[in-house]
C-alpha positions as semicolon CSV with decimal commas, in nm:
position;residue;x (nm);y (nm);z (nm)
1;X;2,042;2,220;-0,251
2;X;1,924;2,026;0,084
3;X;2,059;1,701;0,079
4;X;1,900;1,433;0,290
5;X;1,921;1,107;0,436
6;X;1,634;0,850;0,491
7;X;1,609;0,546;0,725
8;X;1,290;0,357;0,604
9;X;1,263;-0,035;0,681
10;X;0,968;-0,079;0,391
11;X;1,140;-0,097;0,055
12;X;0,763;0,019;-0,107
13;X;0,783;0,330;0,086
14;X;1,157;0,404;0,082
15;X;1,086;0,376;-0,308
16;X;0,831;0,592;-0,336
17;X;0,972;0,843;-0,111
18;X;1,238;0,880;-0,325
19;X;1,101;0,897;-0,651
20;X;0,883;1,200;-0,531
21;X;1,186;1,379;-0,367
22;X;1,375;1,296;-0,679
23;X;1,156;1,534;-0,850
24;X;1,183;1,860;-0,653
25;X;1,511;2,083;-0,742
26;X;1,604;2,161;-0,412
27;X;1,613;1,836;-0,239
28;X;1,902;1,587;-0,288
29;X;1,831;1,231;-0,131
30;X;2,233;1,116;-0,112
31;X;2,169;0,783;0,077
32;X;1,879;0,570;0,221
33;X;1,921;0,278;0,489
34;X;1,616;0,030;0,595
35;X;1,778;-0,021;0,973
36;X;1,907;0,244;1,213
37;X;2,262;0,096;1,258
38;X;2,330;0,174;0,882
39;X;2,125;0,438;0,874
40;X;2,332;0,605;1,167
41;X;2,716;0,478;1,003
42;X;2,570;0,640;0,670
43;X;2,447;1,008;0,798
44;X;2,811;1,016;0,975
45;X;2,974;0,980;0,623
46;X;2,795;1,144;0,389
47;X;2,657;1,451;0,614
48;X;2,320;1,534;0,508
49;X;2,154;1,819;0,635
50;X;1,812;1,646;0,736
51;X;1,730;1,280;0,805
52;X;1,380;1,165;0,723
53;X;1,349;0,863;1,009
54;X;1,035;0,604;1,069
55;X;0,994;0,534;1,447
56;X;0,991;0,194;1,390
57;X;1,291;0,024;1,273
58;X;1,368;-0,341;1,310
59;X;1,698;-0,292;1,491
60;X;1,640;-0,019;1,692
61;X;1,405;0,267;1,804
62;X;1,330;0,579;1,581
63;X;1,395;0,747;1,921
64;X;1,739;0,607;1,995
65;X;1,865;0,713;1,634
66;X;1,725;1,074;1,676
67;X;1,907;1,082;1,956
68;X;2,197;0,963;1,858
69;X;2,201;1,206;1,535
70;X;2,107;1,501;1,698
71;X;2,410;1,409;1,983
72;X;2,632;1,355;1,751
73;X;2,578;1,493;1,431
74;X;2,452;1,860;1,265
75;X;2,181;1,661;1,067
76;X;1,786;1,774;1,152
77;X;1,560;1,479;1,236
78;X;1,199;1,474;1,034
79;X;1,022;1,167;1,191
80;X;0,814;1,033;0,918
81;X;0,585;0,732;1,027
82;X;0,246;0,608;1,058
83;X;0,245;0,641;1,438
84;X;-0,050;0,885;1,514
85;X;-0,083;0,856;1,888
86;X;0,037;1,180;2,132
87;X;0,256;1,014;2,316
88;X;0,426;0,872;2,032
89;X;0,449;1,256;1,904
90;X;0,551;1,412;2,259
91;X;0,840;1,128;2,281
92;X;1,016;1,168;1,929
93;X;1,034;1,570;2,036
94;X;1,179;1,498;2,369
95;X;1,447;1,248;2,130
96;X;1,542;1,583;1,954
97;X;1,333;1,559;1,658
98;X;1,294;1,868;1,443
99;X;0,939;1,819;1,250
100;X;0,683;1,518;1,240
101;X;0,473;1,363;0,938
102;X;0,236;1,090;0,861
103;X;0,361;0,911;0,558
104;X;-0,036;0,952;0,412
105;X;0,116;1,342;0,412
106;X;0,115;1,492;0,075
107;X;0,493;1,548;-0,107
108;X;0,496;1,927;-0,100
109;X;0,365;1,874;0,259
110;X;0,695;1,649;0,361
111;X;0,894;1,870;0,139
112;X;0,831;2,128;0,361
113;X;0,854;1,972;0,658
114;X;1,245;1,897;0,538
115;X;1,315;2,271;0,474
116;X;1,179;2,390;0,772
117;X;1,345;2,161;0,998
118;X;1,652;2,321;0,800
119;X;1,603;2,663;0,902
120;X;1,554;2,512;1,279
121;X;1,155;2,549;1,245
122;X;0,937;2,287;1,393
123;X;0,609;2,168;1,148
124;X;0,357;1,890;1,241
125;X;0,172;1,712;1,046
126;X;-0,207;1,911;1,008
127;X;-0,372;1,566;1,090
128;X;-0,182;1,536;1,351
129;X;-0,209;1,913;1,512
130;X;-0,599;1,867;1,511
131;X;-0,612;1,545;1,676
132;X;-0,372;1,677;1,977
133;X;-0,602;1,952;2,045
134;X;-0,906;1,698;2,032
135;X;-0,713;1,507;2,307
136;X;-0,669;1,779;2,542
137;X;-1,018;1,728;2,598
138;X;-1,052;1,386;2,628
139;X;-0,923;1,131;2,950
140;X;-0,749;0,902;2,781
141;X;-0,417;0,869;2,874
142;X;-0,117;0,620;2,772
143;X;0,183;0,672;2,961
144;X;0,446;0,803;2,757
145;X;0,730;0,623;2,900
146;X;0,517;0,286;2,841
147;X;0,566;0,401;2,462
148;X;0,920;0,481;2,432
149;X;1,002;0,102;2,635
150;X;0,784;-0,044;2,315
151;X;0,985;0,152;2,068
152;X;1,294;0,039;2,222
153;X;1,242;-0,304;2,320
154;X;0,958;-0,414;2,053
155;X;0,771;-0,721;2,039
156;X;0,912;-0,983;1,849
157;X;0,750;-1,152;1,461
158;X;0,650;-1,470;1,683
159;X;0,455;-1,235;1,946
160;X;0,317;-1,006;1,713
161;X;0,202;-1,294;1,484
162;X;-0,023;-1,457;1,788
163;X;-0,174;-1,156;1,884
164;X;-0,278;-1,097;1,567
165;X;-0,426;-1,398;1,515
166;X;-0,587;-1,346;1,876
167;X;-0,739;-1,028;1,717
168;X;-0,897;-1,246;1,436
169;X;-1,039;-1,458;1,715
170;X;-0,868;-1,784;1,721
171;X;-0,824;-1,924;2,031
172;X;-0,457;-2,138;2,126
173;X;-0,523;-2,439;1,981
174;X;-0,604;-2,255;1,663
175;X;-0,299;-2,063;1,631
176;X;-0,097;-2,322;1,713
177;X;-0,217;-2,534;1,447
178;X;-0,150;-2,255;1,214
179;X;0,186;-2,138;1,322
180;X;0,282;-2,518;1,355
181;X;0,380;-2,482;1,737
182;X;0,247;-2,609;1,993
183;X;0,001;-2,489;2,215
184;X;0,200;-2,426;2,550
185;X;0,475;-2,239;2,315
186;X;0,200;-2,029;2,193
187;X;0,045;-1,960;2,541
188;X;0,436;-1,869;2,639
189;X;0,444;-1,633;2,323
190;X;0,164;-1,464;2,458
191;X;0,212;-1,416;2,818
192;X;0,538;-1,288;2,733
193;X;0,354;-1,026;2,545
194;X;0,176;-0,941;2,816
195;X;0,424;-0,905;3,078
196;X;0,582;-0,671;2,829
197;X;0,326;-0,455;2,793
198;X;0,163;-0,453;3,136
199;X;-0,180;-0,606;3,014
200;X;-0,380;-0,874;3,210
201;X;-0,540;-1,075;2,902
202;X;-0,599;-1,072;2,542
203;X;-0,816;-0,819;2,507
204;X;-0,644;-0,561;2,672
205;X;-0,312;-0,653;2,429
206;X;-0,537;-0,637;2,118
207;X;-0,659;-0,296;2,214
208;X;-0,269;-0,177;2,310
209;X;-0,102;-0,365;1,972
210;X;-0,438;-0,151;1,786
211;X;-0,308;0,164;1,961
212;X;0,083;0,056;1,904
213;X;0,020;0,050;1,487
214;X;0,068;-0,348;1,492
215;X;-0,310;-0,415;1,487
216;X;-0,522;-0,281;1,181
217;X;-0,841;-0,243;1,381
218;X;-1,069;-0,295;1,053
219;X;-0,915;-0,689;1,102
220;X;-1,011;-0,735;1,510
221;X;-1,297;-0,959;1,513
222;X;-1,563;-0,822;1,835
223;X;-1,648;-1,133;2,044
């Protein structure tokens, strides 16, 4: 029996997860963690043989964990996130990762994934496979180490909170009324974010946080 690992910060998911793994006889999950640093201390106890890991952890990177496990561990790496983007999927394979799936994948679809990154074979999620052939004929491009410096260093609640109220088009004074701060801290929370991610103005971060998974882009109101 495979036994497994996973590092999920969303105790919803992490549930659920488990409850479908718990069903299939030749999966074992022998330890979850919602944070990389545990998640890392725990893999180097118990040994699993794959680790299911999100990319986006509120300690550290997805990346920087599959790094560290595949440095210093035997353990395969199955990303498992909600991050869709290429660059996103180039990155976590340059990390070391073994396989990569959406959570929206089907059970016997992640199952999979898990044994195959087992027998060193590399699956990615169908979704995913069609929309990086779609991109190889488009211009778009996001550079890649743009996204691993996001992963790594990632905006803070405060930051992430005013651009998202920047996407439902309040202005400063607005969101500083709501968040109970005033307006030059807001304005500070938000140039900040843009320094970070190389962006001149508001739109340009609500299109990047959109991109980045911190946006839903049914909630961005066009002006």
């Amino acid at each position: 029996m495979l036994k497994i690992v996973i590092v999920e910060p969303e105790t919803f998911t992490l549930l659920g997860i488990k409850g479908a793994i718990a069903q299939s006889p030749d999966i074992e999950v022998t330890g979850s963690a919602n944070c990389g640093k545990i998640g890392f201390q725990l893999i180097e106890q118990v040994n699993p043989d794959v680790v299911l890991v999100d990319l986006l952890l509120p300690d550290m990177s997805g990346l920087e964990l599959t790094r560290s496990i595949k440095r210093n561990t035997n353990s395969k790496v199955v990303i498992f996130t909600n991050e869709t983007h290429s660059d996103f999927i180039n990155s976590a394979f340059r990390y070391g990762a073994d396989s990569y799936m959406l959570k929206s994948a089907d059970i016997e679809l992640i199952e999979l994934a898990i044994k195959r990154a087992y027998f060193n074979e590399c699956l990615l999620d169908p979704k995913l496979a069609k929309k990086l052939l779609e991109r190889l004929y488009q211009n778009t491009y996001i550079d890649p180490n743009f996204v691993e410096k996001n992963l790594i260093d990632p905006p803070s609640e405060r930051q992430i909170q005013v651009l998202r109220l920047l996407a439902q088009g309040l202005v400063f004074e607005q969101i500083a009324r709501e968040m109970f701060l005033s307006v030059s801290t807001v304005k500070q929370y938000a140039s900040d974010l843009y320094s970070k991610w190389g962006v001149k103005n508001r739109y340009e971060a609500i299109k990047r946080g959109a991109m980045l998974g911190y946006i839903d882009y049914n909630l961005i109101v066009n002006e």
